[in-house]
Coordinates of C-alpha atoms and ligand atoms in Angstrom, one line a residue:
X674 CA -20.0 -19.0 -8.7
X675 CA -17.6 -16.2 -8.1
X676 CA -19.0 -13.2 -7.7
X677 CA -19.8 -10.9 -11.1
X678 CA -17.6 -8.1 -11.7
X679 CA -19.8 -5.4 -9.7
X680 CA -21.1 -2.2 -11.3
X681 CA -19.6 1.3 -11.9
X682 CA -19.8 3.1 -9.8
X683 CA -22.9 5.4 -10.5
X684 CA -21.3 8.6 -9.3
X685 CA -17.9 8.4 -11.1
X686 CA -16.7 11.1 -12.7
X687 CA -18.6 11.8 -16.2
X688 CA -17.4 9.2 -18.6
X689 CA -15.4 7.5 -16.4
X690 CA -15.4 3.6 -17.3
X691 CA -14.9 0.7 -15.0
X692 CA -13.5 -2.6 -16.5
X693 CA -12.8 -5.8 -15.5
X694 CA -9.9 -7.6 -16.9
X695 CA -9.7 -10.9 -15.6
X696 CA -12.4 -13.5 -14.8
X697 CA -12.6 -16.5 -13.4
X698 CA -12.3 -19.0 -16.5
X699 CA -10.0 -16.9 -18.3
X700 CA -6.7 -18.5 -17.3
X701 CA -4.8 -16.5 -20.0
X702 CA -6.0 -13.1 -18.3
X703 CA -3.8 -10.6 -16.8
X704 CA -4.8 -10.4 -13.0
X705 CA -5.2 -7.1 -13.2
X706 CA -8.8 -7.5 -11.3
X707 CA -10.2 -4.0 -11.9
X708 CA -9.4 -1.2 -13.3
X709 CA -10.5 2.4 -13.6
X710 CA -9.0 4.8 -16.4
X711 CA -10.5 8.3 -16.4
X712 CA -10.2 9.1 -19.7
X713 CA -9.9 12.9 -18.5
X714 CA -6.6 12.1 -18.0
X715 CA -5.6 8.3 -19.0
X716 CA -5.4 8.9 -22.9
X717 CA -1.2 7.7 -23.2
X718 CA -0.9 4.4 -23.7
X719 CA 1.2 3.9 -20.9
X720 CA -1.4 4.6 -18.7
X721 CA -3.8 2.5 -20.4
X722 CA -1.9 -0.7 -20.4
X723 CA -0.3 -2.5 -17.5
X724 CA 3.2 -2.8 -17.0
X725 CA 3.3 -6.7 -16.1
X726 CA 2.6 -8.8 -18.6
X727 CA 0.2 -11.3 -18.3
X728 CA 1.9 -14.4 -19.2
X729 CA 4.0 -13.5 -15.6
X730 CA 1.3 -14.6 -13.7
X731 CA -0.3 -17.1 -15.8
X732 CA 0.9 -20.1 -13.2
X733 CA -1.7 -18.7 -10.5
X734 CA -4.0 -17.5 -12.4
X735 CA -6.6 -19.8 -11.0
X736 CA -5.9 -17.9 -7.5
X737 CA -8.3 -14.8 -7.7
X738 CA -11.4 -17.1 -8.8
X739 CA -10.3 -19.6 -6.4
X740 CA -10.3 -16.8 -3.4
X741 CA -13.5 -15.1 -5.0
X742 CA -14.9 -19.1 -4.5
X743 CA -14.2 -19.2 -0.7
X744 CA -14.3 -15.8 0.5
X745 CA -17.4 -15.6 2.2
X746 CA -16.1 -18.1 4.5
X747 CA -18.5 -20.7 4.0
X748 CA -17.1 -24.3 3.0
X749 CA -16.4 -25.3 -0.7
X750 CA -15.3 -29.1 -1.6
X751 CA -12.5 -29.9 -3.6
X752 CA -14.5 -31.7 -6.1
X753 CA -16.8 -28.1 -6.4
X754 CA -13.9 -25.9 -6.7
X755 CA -12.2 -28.2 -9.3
X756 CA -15.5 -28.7 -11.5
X757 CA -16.0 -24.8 -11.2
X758 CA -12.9 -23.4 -11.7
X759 CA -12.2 -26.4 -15.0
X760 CA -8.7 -27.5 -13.3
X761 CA -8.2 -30.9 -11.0
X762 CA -8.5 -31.3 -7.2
X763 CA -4.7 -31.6 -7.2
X764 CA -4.5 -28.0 -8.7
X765 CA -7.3 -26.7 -6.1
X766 CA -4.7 -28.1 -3.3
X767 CA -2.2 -27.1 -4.7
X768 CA -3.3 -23.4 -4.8
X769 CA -4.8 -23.8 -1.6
X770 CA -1.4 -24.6 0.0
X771 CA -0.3 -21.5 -1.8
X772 CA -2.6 -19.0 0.0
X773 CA -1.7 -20.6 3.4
X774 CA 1.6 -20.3 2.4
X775 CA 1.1 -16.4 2.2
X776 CA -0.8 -16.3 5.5
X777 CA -4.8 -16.9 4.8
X778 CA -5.9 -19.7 7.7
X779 CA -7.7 -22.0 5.4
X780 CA -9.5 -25.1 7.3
X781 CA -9.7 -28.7 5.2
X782 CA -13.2 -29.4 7.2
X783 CA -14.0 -33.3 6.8
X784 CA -17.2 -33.8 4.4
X785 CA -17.5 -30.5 3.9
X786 CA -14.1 -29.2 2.2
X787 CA -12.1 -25.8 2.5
X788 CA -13.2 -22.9 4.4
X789 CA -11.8 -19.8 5.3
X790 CA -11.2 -18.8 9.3
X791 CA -13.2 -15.9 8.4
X792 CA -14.6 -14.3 5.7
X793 CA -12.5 -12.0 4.0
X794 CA -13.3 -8.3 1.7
X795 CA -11.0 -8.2 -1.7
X796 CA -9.9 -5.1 -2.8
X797 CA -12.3 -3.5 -5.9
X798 CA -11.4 -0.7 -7.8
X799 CA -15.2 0.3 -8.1
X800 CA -15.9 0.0 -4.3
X801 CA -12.9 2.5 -3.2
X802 CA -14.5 4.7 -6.0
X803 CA -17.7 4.7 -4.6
X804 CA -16.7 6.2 -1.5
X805 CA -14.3 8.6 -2.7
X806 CA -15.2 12.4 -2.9
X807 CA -15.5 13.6 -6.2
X808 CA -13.0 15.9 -5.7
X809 CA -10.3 13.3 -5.2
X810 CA -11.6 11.0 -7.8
X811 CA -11.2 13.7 -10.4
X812 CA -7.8 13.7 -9.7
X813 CA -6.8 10.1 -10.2
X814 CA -5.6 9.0 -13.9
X815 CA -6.2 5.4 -13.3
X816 CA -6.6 2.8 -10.3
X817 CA -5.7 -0.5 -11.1
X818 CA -6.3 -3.4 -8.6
X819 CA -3.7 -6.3 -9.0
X820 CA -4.1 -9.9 -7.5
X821 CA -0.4 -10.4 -7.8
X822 CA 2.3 -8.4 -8.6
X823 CA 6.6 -8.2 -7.2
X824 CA 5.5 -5.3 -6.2
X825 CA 3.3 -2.4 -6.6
X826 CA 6.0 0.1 -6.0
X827 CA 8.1 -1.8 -8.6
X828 CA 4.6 -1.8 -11.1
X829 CA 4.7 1.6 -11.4
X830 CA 8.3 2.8 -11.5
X831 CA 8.2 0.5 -14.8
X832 CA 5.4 3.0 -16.0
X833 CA 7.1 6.2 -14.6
X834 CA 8.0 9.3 -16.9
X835 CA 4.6 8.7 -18.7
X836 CA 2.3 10.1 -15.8
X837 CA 0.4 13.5 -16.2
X838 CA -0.5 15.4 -13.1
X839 CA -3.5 13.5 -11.8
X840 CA -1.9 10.0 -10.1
X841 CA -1.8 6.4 -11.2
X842 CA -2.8 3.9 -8.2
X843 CA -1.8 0.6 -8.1
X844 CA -2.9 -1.7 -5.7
X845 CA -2.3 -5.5 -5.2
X846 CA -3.7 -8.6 -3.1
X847 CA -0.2 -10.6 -3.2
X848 CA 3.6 -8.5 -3.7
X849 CA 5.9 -11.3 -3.9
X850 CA 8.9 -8.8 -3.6
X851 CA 7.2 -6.4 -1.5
X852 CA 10.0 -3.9 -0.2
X853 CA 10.3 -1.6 2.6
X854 CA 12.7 1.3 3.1
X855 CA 16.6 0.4 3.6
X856 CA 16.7 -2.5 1.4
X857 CA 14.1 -4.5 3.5
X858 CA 11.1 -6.6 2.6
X859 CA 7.6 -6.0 3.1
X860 CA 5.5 -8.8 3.6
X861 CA 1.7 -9.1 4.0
X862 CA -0.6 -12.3 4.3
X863 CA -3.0 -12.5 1.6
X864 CA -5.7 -9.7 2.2
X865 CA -4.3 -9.1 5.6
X866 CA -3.4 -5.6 4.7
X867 CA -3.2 -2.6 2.3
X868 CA -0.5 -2.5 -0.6
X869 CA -0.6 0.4 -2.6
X870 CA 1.2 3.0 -4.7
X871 CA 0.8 6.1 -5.9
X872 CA 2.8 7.5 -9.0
X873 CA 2.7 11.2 -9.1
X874 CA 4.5 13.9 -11.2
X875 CA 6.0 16.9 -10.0
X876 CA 6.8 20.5 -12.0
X877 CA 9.4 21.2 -9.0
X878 CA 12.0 18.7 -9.1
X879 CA 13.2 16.3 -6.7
X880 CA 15.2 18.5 -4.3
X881 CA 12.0 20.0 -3.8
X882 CA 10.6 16.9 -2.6
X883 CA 12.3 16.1 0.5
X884 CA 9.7 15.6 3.1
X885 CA 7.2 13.9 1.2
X886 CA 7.4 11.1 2.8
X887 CA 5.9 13.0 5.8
X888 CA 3.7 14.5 4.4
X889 CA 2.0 11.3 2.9
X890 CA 2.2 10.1 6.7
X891 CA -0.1 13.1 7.4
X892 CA -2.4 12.0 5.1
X893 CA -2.8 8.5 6.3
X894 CA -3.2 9.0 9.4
X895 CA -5.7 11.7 9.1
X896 CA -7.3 9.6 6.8
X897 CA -7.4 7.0 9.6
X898 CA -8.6 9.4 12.3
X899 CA -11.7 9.7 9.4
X900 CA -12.4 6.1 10.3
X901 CA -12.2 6.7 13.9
X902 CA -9.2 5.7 14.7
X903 CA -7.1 8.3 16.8
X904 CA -3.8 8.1 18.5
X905 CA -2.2 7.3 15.2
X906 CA 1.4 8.8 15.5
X907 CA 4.3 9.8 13.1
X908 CA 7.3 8.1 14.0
X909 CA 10.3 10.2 11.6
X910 CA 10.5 9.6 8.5
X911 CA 8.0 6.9 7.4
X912 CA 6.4 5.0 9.8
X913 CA 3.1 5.2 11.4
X914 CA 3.0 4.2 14.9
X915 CA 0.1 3.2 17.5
X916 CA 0.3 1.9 20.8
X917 CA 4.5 1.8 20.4
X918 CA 4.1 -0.4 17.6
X919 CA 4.3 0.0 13.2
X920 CA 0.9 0.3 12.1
X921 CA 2.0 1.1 8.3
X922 CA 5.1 1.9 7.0
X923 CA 5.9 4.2 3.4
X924 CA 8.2 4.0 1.0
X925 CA 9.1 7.6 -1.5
X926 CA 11.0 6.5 -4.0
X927 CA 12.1 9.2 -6.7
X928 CA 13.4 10.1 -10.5
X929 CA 13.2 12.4 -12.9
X930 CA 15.3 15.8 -12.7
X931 CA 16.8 17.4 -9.5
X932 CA 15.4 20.8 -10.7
X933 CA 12.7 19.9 -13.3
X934 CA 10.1 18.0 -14.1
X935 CA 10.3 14.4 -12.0
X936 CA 8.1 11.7 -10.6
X937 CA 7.1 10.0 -6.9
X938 CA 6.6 6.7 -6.8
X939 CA 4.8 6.6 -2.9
X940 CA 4.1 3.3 -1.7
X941 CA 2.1 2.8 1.6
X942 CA 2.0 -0.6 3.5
X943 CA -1.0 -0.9 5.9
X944 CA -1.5 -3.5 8.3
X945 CA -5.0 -4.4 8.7
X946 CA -5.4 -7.8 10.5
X947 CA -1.8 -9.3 10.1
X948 CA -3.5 -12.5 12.5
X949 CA -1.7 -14.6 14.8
X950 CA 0.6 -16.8 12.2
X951 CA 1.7 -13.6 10.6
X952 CA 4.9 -14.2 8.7
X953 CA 6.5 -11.2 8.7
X954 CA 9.7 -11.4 9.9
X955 CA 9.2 -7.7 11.0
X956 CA 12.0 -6.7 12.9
X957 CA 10.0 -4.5 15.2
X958 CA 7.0 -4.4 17.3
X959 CA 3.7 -4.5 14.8
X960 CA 0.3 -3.5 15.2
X961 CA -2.9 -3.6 12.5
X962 CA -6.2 -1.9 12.4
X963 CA -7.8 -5.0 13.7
X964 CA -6.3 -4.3 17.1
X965 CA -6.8 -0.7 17.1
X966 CA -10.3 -1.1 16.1
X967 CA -11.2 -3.6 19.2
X968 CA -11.7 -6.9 16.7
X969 CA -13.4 -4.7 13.7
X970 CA -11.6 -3.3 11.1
X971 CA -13.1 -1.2 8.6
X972 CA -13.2 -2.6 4.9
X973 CA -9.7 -2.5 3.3
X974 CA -11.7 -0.5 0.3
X975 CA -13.0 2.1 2.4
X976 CA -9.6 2.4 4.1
X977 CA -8.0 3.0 0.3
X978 CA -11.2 5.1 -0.2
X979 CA -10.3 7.9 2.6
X980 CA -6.4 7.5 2.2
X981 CA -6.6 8.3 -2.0
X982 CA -9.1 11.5 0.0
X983 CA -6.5 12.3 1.9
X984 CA -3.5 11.6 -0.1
X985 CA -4.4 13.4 -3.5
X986 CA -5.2 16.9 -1.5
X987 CA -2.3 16.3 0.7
X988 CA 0.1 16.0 -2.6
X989 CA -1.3 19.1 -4.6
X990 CA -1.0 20.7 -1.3
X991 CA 2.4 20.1 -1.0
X992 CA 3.3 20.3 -4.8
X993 CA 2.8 24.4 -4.1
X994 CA 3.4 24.8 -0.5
X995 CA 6.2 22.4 0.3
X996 CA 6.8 21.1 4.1
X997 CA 6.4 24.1 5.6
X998 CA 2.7 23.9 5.0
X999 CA 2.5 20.8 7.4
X1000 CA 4.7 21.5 9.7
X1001 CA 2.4 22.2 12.6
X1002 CA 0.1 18.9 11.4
X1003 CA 3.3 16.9 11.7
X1004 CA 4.5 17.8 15.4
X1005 CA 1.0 16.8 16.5
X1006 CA 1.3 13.4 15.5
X1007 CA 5.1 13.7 15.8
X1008 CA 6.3 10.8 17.9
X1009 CA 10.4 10.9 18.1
X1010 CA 10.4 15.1 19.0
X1011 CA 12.1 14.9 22.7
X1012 CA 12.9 11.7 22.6
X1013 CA 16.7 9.9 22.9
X1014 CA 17.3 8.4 19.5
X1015 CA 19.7 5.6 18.5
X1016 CA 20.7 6.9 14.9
X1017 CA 22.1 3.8 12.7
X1018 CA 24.3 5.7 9.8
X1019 CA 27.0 4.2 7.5
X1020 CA 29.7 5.1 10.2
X1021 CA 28.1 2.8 13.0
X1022 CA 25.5 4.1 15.7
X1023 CA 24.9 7.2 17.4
X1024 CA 23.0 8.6 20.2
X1025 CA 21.5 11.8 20.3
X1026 CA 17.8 13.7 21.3
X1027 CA 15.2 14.4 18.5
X1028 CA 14.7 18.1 18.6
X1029 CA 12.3 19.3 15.9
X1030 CA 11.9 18.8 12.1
X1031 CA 13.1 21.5 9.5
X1032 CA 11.2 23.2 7.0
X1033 CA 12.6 20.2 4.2
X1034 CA 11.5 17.6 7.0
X1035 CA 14.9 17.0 7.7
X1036 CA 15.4 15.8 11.4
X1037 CA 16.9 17.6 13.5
X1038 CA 18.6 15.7 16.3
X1039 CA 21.4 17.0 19.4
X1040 CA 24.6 15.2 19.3
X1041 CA 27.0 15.7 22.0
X1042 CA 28.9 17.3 19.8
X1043 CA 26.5 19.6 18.3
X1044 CA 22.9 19.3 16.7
X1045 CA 22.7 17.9 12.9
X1046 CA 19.7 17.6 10.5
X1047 CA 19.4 14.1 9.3
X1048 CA 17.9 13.8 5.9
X1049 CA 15.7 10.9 5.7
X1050 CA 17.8 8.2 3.0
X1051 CA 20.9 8.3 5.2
X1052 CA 19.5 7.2 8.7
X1053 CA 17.1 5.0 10.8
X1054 CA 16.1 5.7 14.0
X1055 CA 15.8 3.0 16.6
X1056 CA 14.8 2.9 20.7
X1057 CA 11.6 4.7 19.8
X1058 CA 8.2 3.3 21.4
Ligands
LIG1116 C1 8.8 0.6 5.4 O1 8.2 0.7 6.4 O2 10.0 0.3 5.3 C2 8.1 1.0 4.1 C3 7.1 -0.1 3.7 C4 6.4 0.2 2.4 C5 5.6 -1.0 1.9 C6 4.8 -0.6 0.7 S1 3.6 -1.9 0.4 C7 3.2 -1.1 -1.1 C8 4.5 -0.6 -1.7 N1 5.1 -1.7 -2.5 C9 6.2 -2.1 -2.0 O3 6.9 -3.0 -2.5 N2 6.5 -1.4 -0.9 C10 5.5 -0.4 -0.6

């Protein structure tokens, strides 16, 4: 049977509620899997409600009980998963074929019946509250874990202009139109890695908020070096870098008022174990946390956990102090500082030497013809390792 919706959490904040919305013979249901609304916060609508609606799932709706059927990785027939889930052995396959389409190395094993390489952890809203510190908890409206969604960056800029102070996080096991920064697309095989955003408001506008970006790197890696994994480095103005190679990327995307009230929508992209048939089409070297942690990654919910840690200090931090406040955190971790970059602008490409990062976390980089600060939405940097 698939597993029951787990507790709450015991320790969430005081009349905190955990619901689930979305079982396994509920083919109707939104696939929003779990969902927690502090209702400190969470009392607009907007907040209360996803943005997706259900019927835009409803084709794999199956998929979630399916996965929840198989994921301890031992074997499950056809016939078993079709009487279970009340849908034929055609549909089973067919959804079957679907997660190996999006990356999850399913065996058919004679006799026995499907059976995952390994056993995989689903994200649960419940399980990255349980590990969170109550400071940080206190300060989320609502996490809401998705099995499908375009996108979760997309999700929540459909919900922005609602959001109070504390942030709305969105996370999901599939993003059919996950995007990266500069028009590119993001793709993740099915629980292979971390896709999640964070909508946040900000009192100081959005010219205040130019290196957020880096700032939210910060945080991820720290919250990474929490796990105990070091060497994580900042590679200017998204990307987290280990061993030469993308570990994570983010993506800030912003609205509201230049000068006024206004919203972040921060999505973050982790790679946890991308595995060997990874279709990514990344067009650079890739690394996940599988490889950095020698074969063991720790649980994708206790990853979230210590990011959301991280990441809800981090942005309150910044909200009042700006850049300049992590300045000395970023050059630490700072991998393009000294190095020859290839910038790629609108006008073609042009070589220079990263020199430092400005107080708004522009880059500053030494032309031959003079040094420039480079915001972040007008370049990318290549020939870094
Ligand atoms: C980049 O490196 O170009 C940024 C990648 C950002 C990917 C994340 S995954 C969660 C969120 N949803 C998206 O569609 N994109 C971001």
């Amino acid at each position: 049977m698939p597993a029951a919706p787990p507790a709450p959490s015991s320790d969430a904040p005081t009349g905190a509620k955990v619901a689930w919305s979305g079982h396994a013979g509920d083919h109707a249901a939104t696939l929003a899997a779990h969902v927690f609304a502090n209702p400190a916060v969470a009392d607009r609508p907007a907040l209360r409600k996803p943005a997706t609606p259900a019927h835009a799932h409803r084709r794999d709706s199956i998929l979630p009980a399916l996965i929840g059927e198989i994921a301890d990785g031992a074997a499950c027939s056809g016939n078993d998963l079709a009487n279970t889930l009340g849908v034929s052995r055609a549909a089973v396959w067919k959804q079957i074929e679907h997660l190996r389409e999006r990356g999850l190395a399913i065996s058919a094993v004679p006799g026995q019946g499907y059976r995952l390489a390994a056993p995989i952890d689903l994200l649960d809203a419940p399980a990255i509250l349980a590990t969170m510190t109550p400071a940080a908890r206190a300060r989320l409206a609502e996490i809401r874990v998705h099995w499908q969604l375009d996108s979760t960056s997309s999700e929540l800029l459909r919900r922005a202009g609602t959001e109070t102070g504390a942030a709305v996080v969105c996370l999901a096991e599939i993003q059919t139109h996950g995007r990266g920064r500069r028009g590119r697309s993001w793709h993740t095989p099915v629980t292979g890695g971390i896709a999640m955003s964070v909508l946040k408001r900000f009192e100081g506008g959005m010219a205040s908020l130019a290196g957020l970006s880096l700032v939210v790197g910060i945080a991820v890696a720290q919250a990474l070096e929490d796990l105990g994994m070091g060497g994580v480095g900042l590679k200017w103005p998204n990307d987290l870098m280990a061993n030469g190679a993308k570990l994570a990327g983010i993506l800030v995307e912003l609205g509201g008022d230049a000068h006024g009230p206004c919203h972040a929508v921060i999505g973050i992209g982790i790679n946890c174990r991308l595995g060997a048939r990874a279709d990514l089409s990344i067009d650079q070297p890739w690394t996940d946390l599988a490889t950095l942690s020698g074969g063991t990654p720790p649980p994708r919910n206790l990853v979230v956990a210590r990011v959301l840690d991280r990441l809800v200090a981090t942005l309150d931090r910044f909200a009042v102090d700006g850049f300049a406040a992590f300045s000395a955190e970023y050059a630490q971790r700072d991998v393009v500082r000294g190095h020859r970059v290839s910038v790629v602008r609108a006008d073609g490409r042009h070589e220079g030497v990263a020199r430092d990062i400005d107080v708004r976390g522009a880059l500053i980089v030494a032309f031959d013809d003079g040094e420039r600060s480079l915001d972040s939405g007008e370049v990318s940097i290549r020939g870094i390792a």
